[in-house]
């Protein structure tokens, strides 16, 4: 059994032999809000407007919200825009006509203050507070803060994508420094990497990819190692899924195609895989498995694979040492942050949970790194 390191961001650092069951029990104890949710949202009609509930993270977030809100007297409504801003605008009108007390919106357009304003204006006119969640609504922090300062009954709830990138990058750099000779498969002194970003239009994914690579290189160079090199020698930073699916299929196909030219027989095999979510990481691991890497057989060669999300499958793969680590950016954490925002807007007091961070009108869910040392 591998030893898993769990580092809770903005909190303490824990080390030890965690099983998957123990890890989830730990997170449940740390983040449980059941005793306070009823106070935060009693008798409230809350509308959650999702961009696309076909997305696994969004569907799991809905399930987490339903679980928390089941403990209250609230009346949650869930809508799916299926990626259409026009549909979402119609859903805003439906929420107003249905007597919404608060509306939470996951916008269909990335980093678009124009879209955010279109959705917010009718709600603001109706005196209904709004939470934008789970997706960037501005191209920069400066623009976001200026927008929020102009709308006092509006909050922003989302993961700090830049810091999540740094957490992933720090874990990558530290792991490589500790296992450099094992990871440098062709002994050329340089680690060749592939990064799968996911959705090419997702501002958060772009930020995570950028800061993960930057931070990993900072850790490596501080230890007198050269920075990471794209597997084919080009200056590429990341590959994005043209279908925006973030899928295991995309991960498997991408790595399988690369291994045809940069496989075990080439003498220049990829030596590190960085992924923007755990599903893509799983697909990459499946591709490696077919060339006898990252198997369940002790002693077989392994390539470090890092993901983001903290899915149950990722924990199982980490315990088997087929996957190296993941940043736990879970739907449960997002649900807790939304509940806190709902409490703040409707009762004037946020619900504080382990690792959750607030800054002005922004609420950042907890996240943590989990991986093999």
Short mmCIF file of C-alpha atoms in Angstrom, two decimals:
data_model
loop_
_atom_site.label_atom_id
_atom_site.label_comp_id
_atom_site.label_asym_id
_atom_site.label_seq_id
_atom_site.Cartn_x
_atom_site.Cartn_y
_atom_site.Cartn_z
CA UNK A 1 0.00 0.00 0.00
CA UNK A 2 1.40 3.41 -0.92
CA UNK A 3 1.71 6.27 1.54
CA UNK A 4 -0.51 9.14 0.49
CA UNK A 5 0.35 12.71 1.41
CA UNK A 6 -2.67 14.97 1.95
CA UNK A 7 -1.98 18.69 2.14
CA UNK A 8 -5.04 20.81 2.98
CA UNK A 9 -4.63 24.25 1.45
CA UNK A 10 -4.93 27.15 3.93
CA UNK A 11 -4.76 24.60 6.75
CA UNK A 12 -2.49 22.00 8.30
CA UNK A 13 -0.36 19.44 6.52
CA UNK A 14 -1.08 15.79 7.22
CA UNK A 15 1.04 12.78 6.36
CA UNK A 16 0.39 9.09 6.75
CA UNK A 17 -1.07 5.95 5.28
CA UNK A 18 -4.60 6.96 4.26
CA UNK A 19 -6.98 4.48 2.72
CA UNK A 20 -9.69 5.81 0.41
CA UNK A 21 -12.33 5.18 3.08
CA UNK A 22 -10.32 7.00 5.73
CA UNK A 23 -9.67 9.92 3.41
CA UNK A 24 -13.35 10.45 2.68
CA UNK A 25 -14.18 10.12 6.37
CA UNK A 26 -11.59 12.79 7.14
CA UNK A 27 -13.01 15.15 4.53
CA UNK A 28 -16.55 14.51 5.77
CA UNK A 29 -15.63 15.45 9.33
CA UNK A 30 -13.68 18.54 8.26
CA UNK A 31 -16.22 19.92 5.89
CA UNK A 32 -19.61 18.80 7.21
CA UNK A 33 -22.15 21.62 7.18
CA UNK A 34 -25.35 19.75 7.85
CA UNK A 35 -25.94 21.38 11.22
CA UNK A 36 -25.85 24.90 9.77
CA UNK A 37 -27.40 24.60 6.32
CA UNK A 38 -30.95 24.72 7.65
CA UNK A 39 -30.24 28.05 9.32
CA UNK A 40 -28.65 29.44 6.16
CA UNK A 41 -31.39 28.67 3.67
CA UNK A 42 -34.63 28.00 5.56
CA UNK A 43 -37.80 28.76 3.59
CA UNK A 44 -35.76 30.14 0.69
CA UNK A 45 -36.54 29.58 -2.96
CA UNK A 46 -33.10 29.25 -4.51
CA UNK A 47 -32.54 28.79 -8.25
CA UNK A 48 -29.36 27.14 -9.55
CA UNK A 49 -28.80 27.83 -13.24
CA UNK A 50 -26.18 25.41 -14.57
CA UNK A 51 -24.41 25.86 -17.87
CA UNK A 52 -24.43 22.16 -18.71
CA UNK A 53 -25.45 19.37 -16.34
CA UNK A 54 -23.97 16.81 -18.72
CA UNK A 55 -20.60 17.87 -17.34
CA UNK A 56 -19.57 15.36 -14.62
CA UNK A 57 -18.40 18.03 -12.17
CA UNK A 58 -21.64 20.00 -12.54
CA UNK A 59 -23.85 16.94 -12.12
CA UNK A 60 -21.93 15.94 -8.98
CA UNK A 61 -22.22 19.51 -7.69
CA UNK A 62 -25.97 19.39 -8.13
CA UNK A 63 -26.09 16.11 -6.18
CA UNK A 64 -23.99 17.64 -3.37
CA UNK A 65 -26.26 20.69 -3.20
CA UNK A 66 -29.34 18.48 -3.04
CA UNK A 67 -27.77 16.56 -0.16
CA UNK A 68 -26.94 19.67 1.85
CA UNK A 69 -30.22 21.45 1.12
CA UNK A 70 -32.25 18.37 2.01
CA UNK A 71 -31.37 19.20 5.60
CA UNK A 72 -33.11 22.58 5.29
CA UNK A 73 -36.58 23.91 4.51
CA UNK A 74 -35.33 25.54 1.31
CA UNK A 75 -36.91 25.01 -2.08
CA UNK A 76 -34.05 24.51 -4.56
CA UNK A 77 -34.71 24.65 -8.29
CA UNK A 78 -32.16 23.35 -10.81
CA UNK A 79 -32.02 24.35 -14.48
CA UNK A 80 -29.78 23.19 -17.33
CA UNK A 81 -28.97 25.70 -20.10
CA UNK A 82 -27.19 23.02 -22.15
CA UNK A 83 -24.50 25.56 -23.03
CA UNK A 84 -26.86 28.23 -24.40
CA UNK A 85 -26.71 31.80 -23.03
CA UNK A 86 -30.10 32.52 -24.62
CA UNK A 87 -31.63 29.60 -22.74
CA UNK A 88 -30.04 30.84 -19.55
CA UNK A 89 -31.52 34.30 -20.07
CA UNK A 90 -34.96 32.69 -20.40
CA UNK A 91 -34.29 30.78 -17.18
CA UNK A 92 -33.49 34.05 -15.41
CA UNK A 93 -36.91 35.38 -16.42
CA UNK A 94 -38.51 32.14 -15.20
CA UNK A 95 -36.76 32.53 -11.85
CA UNK A 96 -38.06 36.09 -11.47
CA UNK A 97 -41.62 35.08 -12.37
CA UNK A 98 -41.44 32.13 -9.96
CA UNK A 99 -40.55 34.34 -7.01
CA UNK A 100 -36.89 33.43 -6.57
CA UNK A 101 -35.25 34.62 -3.35
CA UNK A 102 -31.76 34.10 -4.76
CA UNK A 103 -30.30 32.92 -8.07
CA UNK A 104 -26.96 31.10 -8.48
CA UNK A 105 -25.59 31.18 -12.04
CA UNK A 106 -22.88 29.14 -13.75
CA UNK A 107 -22.51 31.23 -16.90
CA UNK A 108 -22.41 29.62 -20.33
CA UNK A 109 -19.69 31.96 -21.58
CA UNK A 110 -16.16 32.06 -20.22
CA UNK A 111 -14.69 35.28 -18.84
CA UNK A 112 -17.50 37.39 -20.29
CA UNK A 113 -18.60 40.37 -18.24
CA UNK A 114 -21.04 41.18 -21.02
CA UNK A 115 -22.83 37.85 -20.50
CA UNK A 116 -22.72 38.30 -16.73
CA UNK A 117 -24.30 41.74 -17.03
CA UNK A 118 -27.04 40.42 -19.32
CA UNK A 119 -27.97 37.82 -16.73
CA UNK A 120 -27.56 40.06 -13.70
CA UNK A 121 -29.45 43.17 -14.86
CA UNK A 122 -33.04 41.81 -14.75
CA UNK A 123 -32.39 40.05 -11.45
CA UNK A 124 -30.90 43.18 -9.92
CA UNK A 125 -33.92 45.19 -11.11
CA UNK A 126 -36.18 42.64 -9.38
CA UNK A 127 -34.19 42.96 -6.15
CA UNK A 128 -32.94 39.37 -6.28
CA UNK A 129 -29.36 38.69 -5.07
CA UNK A 130 -27.08 36.70 -7.36
CA UNK A 131 -24.13 34.34 -6.98
CA UNK A 132 -21.95 33.60 -10.00
CA UNK A 133 -20.25 30.26 -9.43
CA UNK A 134 -17.97 27.67 -10.93
CA UNK A 135 -16.74 29.65 -13.91
CA UNK A 136 -14.71 32.80 -14.51
CA UNK A 137 -16.81 35.83 -15.45
CA UNK A 138 -13.94 38.26 -16.06
CA UNK A 139 -10.64 38.14 -17.89
CA UNK A 140 -8.66 39.44 -14.92
CA UNK A 141 -8.91 39.81 -11.15
CA UNK A 142 -8.96 43.59 -11.51
CA UNK A 143 -12.01 43.48 -13.78
CA UNK A 144 -13.75 40.97 -11.52
CA UNK A 145 -13.27 43.08 -8.39
CA UNK A 146 -14.41 46.24 -10.16
CA UNK A 147 -17.54 44.44 -11.41
CA UNK A 148 -18.38 43.09 -7.95
CA UNK A 149 -17.86 46.49 -6.32
CA UNK A 150 -20.60 47.87 -8.55
CA UNK A 151 -23.09 45.17 -7.51
CA UNK A 152 -23.36 44.84 -3.70
CA UNK A 153 -25.95 42.05 -3.85
CA UNK A 154 -23.69 39.87 -5.99
CA UNK A 155 -21.07 37.29 -4.99
CA UNK A 156 -18.51 35.25 -6.90
CA UNK A 157 -17.87 31.65 -5.82
CA UNK A 158 -15.18 29.75 -7.67
CA UNK A 159 -11.93 27.91 -7.11
CA UNK A 160 -8.76 29.98 -7.19
CA UNK A 161 -7.50 28.54 -10.46
CA UNK A 162 -4.10 30.22 -10.26
CA UNK A 163 -3.40 28.86 -6.79
CA UNK A 164 -4.64 25.39 -7.72
CA UNK A 165 -2.14 25.48 -10.58
CA UNK A 166 0.59 26.46 -8.13
CA UNK A 167 -0.38 23.65 -5.74
CA UNK A 168 -0.25 21.11 -8.58
CA UNK A 169 3.02 22.55 -9.90
CA UNK A 170 4.66 22.49 -6.45
CA UNK A 171 3.66 18.83 -6.01
CA UNK A 172 5.04 17.99 -9.46
CA UNK A 173 8.33 19.78 -8.84
CA UNK A 174 8.85 18.23 -5.41
CA UNK A 175 8.04 14.73 -6.68
CA UNK A 176 10.47 15.05 -9.60
CA UNK A 177 13.25 16.38 -7.36
CA UNK A 178 12.77 13.39 -5.05
CA UNK A 179 12.74 10.84 -7.91
CA UNK A 180 14.66 12.59 -10.68
CA UNK A 181 16.85 9.72 -11.84
CA UNK A 182 13.87 7.32 -11.89
CA UNK A 183 11.74 9.79 -13.90
CA UNK A 184 14.52 10.67 -16.37
CA UNK A 185 13.97 7.53 -18.45
CA UNK A 186 16.51 8.32 -21.18
CA UNK A 187 19.07 9.80 -18.74
CA UNK A 188 19.45 13.03 -20.71
CA UNK A 189 19.07 15.20 -17.60
CA UNK A 190 15.77 16.71 -18.76
CA UNK A 191 12.18 15.63 -17.99
CA UNK A 192 9.97 15.56 -21.10
CA UNK A 193 6.33 16.30 -20.36
CA UNK A 194 2.84 16.37 -21.87
CA UNK A 195 0.10 18.59 -20.44
CA UNK A 196 -3.59 18.09 -21.25
CA UNK A 197 -5.51 21.25 -20.45
CA UNK A 198 -9.10 20.22 -21.23
CA UNK A 199 -11.47 22.86 -22.60
CA UNK A 200 -9.49 25.34 -24.75
CA UNK A 201 -11.90 28.17 -23.87
CA UNK A 202 -11.93 27.65 -20.10
CA UNK A 203 -10.07 30.58 -18.51
CA UNK A 204 -9.65 28.65 -15.26
CA UNK A 205 -8.09 25.71 -17.11
CA UNK A 206 -5.69 28.03 -18.93
CA UNK A 207 -4.65 29.60 -15.62
CA UNK A 208 -4.16 26.23 -13.93
CA UNK A 209 -2.01 24.97 -16.79
CA UNK A 210 0.14 28.11 -16.87
CA UNK A 211 0.80 28.27 -13.14
CA UNK A 212 1.31 24.52 -12.76
CA UNK A 213 4.09 24.59 -15.35
CA UNK A 214 5.59 27.82 -14.01
CA UNK A 215 5.65 26.59 -10.41
CA UNK A 216 7.00 23.15 -11.28
CA UNK A 217 9.86 24.81 -13.16
CA UNK A 218 10.55 27.14 -10.22
CA UNK A 219 10.88 24.17 -7.88
CA UNK A 220 13.10 22.28 -10.33
CA UNK A 221 15.45 25.17 -11.07
CA UNK A 222 15.74 25.99 -7.35
CA UNK A 223 17.13 22.47 -6.95
CA UNK A 224 19.58 22.90 -9.85
CA UNK A 225 17.48 20.87 -12.32
CA UNK A 226 16.59 22.18 -15.78
CA UNK A 227 13.00 23.21 -16.49
CA UNK A 228 10.52 20.78 -18.03
CA UNK A 229 10.68 20.29 -21.79
CA UNK A 230 7.74 19.59 -24.10
CA UNK A 231 8.08 16.01 -25.27
CA UNK A 232 8.88 16.85 -28.93
CA UNK A 233 11.21 19.74 -28.15
CA UNK A 234 8.74 22.47 -29.19
CA UNK A 235 7.65 25.39 -27.01
CA UNK A 236 4.09 24.09 -26.59
CA UNK A 237 2.55 24.56 -23.13
CA UNK A 238 -0.55 22.34 -23.24
CA UNK A 239 -2.90 20.40 -25.50
CA UNK A 240 -6.63 21.16 -25.33
CA UNK A 241 -9.56 18.91 -26.14
CA UNK A 242 -11.17 20.35 -29.31
CA UNK A 243 -14.49 18.84 -28.22
CA UNK A 244 -14.22 20.46 -24.76
CA UNK A 245 -15.12 17.11 -23.17
CA UNK A 246 -12.32 16.79 -20.56
CA UNK A 247 -12.70 13.08 -21.14
CA UNK A 248 -10.77 9.87 -20.49
CA UNK A 249 -11.19 9.12 -24.22
CA UNK A 250 -9.33 12.32 -25.10
CA UNK A 251 -6.56 11.46 -22.64
CA UNK A 252 -6.19 7.90 -23.90
CA UNK A 253 -6.22 8.84 -27.60
CA UNK A 254 -3.78 11.71 -27.14
CA UNK A 255 -1.19 9.68 -25.24
CA UNK A 256 -1.67 6.61 -27.45
CA UNK A 257 -0.95 8.75 -30.53
CA UNK A 258 2.14 10.29 -28.91
CA UNK A 259 3.47 6.90 -27.82
CA UNK A 260 3.59 5.73 -31.45
CA UNK A 261 6.56 8.06 -31.94
CA UNK A 262 7.67 8.66 -28.36
CA UNK A 263 7.23 5.24 -26.82
CA UNK A 264 9.54 2.86 -24.96
CA UNK A 265 11.47 1.95 -28.13
CA UNK A 266 12.11 5.54 -29.21
CA UNK A 267 14.75 6.44 -26.63
CA UNK A 268 12.91 9.71 -26.06
CA UNK A 269 9.74 8.64 -24.28
CA UNK A 270 7.49 11.09 -22.51
CA UNK A 271 8.46 11.18 -18.83
CA UNK A 272 5.68 13.19 -17.15
CA UNK A 273 1.95 13.74 -17.79
CA UNK A 274 0.05 16.69 -16.30
CA UNK A 275 -3.74 16.82 -16.65
CA UNK A 276 -6.39 19.43 -15.96
CA UNK A 277 -8.76 16.83 -14.54
CA UNK A 278 -8.74 13.26 -13.26
CA UNK A 279 -10.79 11.81 -16.13
CA UNK A 280 -8.13 12.77 -18.67
CA UNK A 281 -5.47 11.45 -16.30
CA UNK A 282 -7.28 8.11 -16.15
CA UNK A 283 -7.30 7.93 -19.95
CA UNK A 284 -3.58 8.67 -20.06
CA UNK A 285 -2.93 5.90 -17.54
CA UNK A 286 -4.91 3.46 -19.68
CA UNK A 287 -2.75 4.36 -22.68
CA UNK A 288 0.41 3.81 -20.64
CA UNK A 289 -0.92 0.48 -19.39
CA UNK A 290 -1.04 -0.81 -22.97
CA UNK A 291 2.72 -0.32 -23.31
CA UNK A 292 3.33 -1.98 -19.92
CA UNK A 293 3.77 1.23 -17.95
CA UNK A 294 1.81 2.20 -14.81
CA UNK A 295 0.48 -1.32 -14.36
CA UNK A 296 -0.50 -3.02 -11.11
CA UNK A 297 2.59 -5.24 -11.28
CA UNK A 298 5.30 -4.29 -8.74
CA UNK A 299 8.53 -3.38 -10.47
CA UNK A 300 6.96 -2.38 -13.80
CA UNK A 301 8.10 1.07 -15.00
CA UNK A 302 5.94 4.09 -14.18
CA UNK A 303 5.52 7.60 -15.51
CA UNK A 304 4.20 10.19 -13.03
CA UNK A 305 0.67 11.31 -13.87
CA UNK A 306 -0.95 14.26 -12.07
CA UNK A 307 -4.60 15.34 -12.22
CA UNK A 308 -7.13 17.74 -10.72
CA UNK A 309 -10.53 17.09 -9.05
CA UNK A 310 -9.98 14.37 -6.46
CA UNK A 311 -12.40 11.79 -7.81
CA UNK A 312 -12.91 8.43 -6.14
CA UNK A 313 -11.25 6.74 -9.12
CA UNK A 314 -8.22 9.01 -8.74
CA UNK A 315 -7.79 7.95 -5.11
CA UNK A 316 -8.00 4.30 -6.13
CA UNK A 317 -5.37 4.83 -8.85
CA UNK A 318 -3.11 6.70 -6.40
CA UNK A 319 -3.35 3.87 -3.87
CA UNK A 320 -2.35 1.43 -6.62
CA UNK A 321 0.53 3.80 -7.54
CA UNK A 322 -0.73 3.99 -11.12
CA UNK A 323 -1.40 7.72 -10.64
CA UNK A 324 0.92 10.03 -8.74
CA UNK A 325 -1.39 12.71 -7.35
CA UNK A 326 -4.38 15.01 -7.73
CA UNK A 327 -5.56 18.37 -6.44
CA UNK A 328 -8.90 17.73 -4.74
CA UNK A 329 -11.17 20.39 -6.23
CA UNK A 330 -14.32 18.55 -5.37
CA UNK A 331 -17.99 19.34 -6.10
CA UNK A 332 -18.57 18.95 -2.35
CA UNK A 333 -16.19 21.81 -1.61
CA UNK A 334 -17.95 23.97 -4.19
CA UNK A 335 -21.34 23.12 -2.67
CA UNK A 336 -20.11 24.20 0.76
CA UNK A 337 -18.83 27.49 -0.61
CA UNK A 338 -22.18 28.13 -2.32
CA UNK A 339 -24.04 27.41 0.91
CA UNK A 340 -21.75 29.89 2.66
CA UNK A 341 -22.49 32.52 0.00
CA UNK A 342 -26.23 31.90 0.27
CA UNK A 343 -26.02 32.43 4.03
CA UNK A 344 -24.01 35.63 3.58
CA UNK A 345 -26.44 37.18 1.09
CA UNK A 346 -29.63 36.13 2.84
CA UNK A 347 -28.63 36.29 6.51
CA UNK A 348 -25.53 38.48 6.59
CA UNK A 349 -23.28 35.75 7.97
CA UNK A 350 -21.18 33.29 5.95
CA UNK A 351 -20.82 29.68 7.05
CA UNK A 352 -17.15 29.00 7.68
CA UNK A 353 -15.74 25.55 6.88
CA UNK A 354 -12.22 24.14 6.88
CA UNK A 355 -10.11 25.56 4.06
CA UNK A 356 -12.78 27.91 2.70
CA UNK A 357 -11.41 31.39 2.02
CA UNK A 358 -13.20 34.69 1.50
CA UNK A 359 -11.92 37.93 0.02
CA UNK A 360 -14.38 40.80 -0.34
CA UNK A 361 -17.27 39.55 -2.48
CA UNK A 362 -15.33 36.41 -3.51
CA UNK A 363 -15.57 33.00 -1.85
CA UNK A 364 -12.96 30.39 -2.73
CA UNK A 365 -13.78 26.73 -1.96
CA UNK A 366 -11.32 24.53 -0.13
CA UNK A 367 -8.95 22.28 -2.04
CA UNK A 368 -6.10 19.97 -1.18
CA UNK A 369 -3.32 17.94 -2.77
CA UNK A 370 -3.35 14.18 -2.36
CA UNK A 371 -0.59 12.01 -3.73
CA UNK A 372 2.32 9.66 -3.35
CA UNK A 373 5.45 11.22 -1.82
#
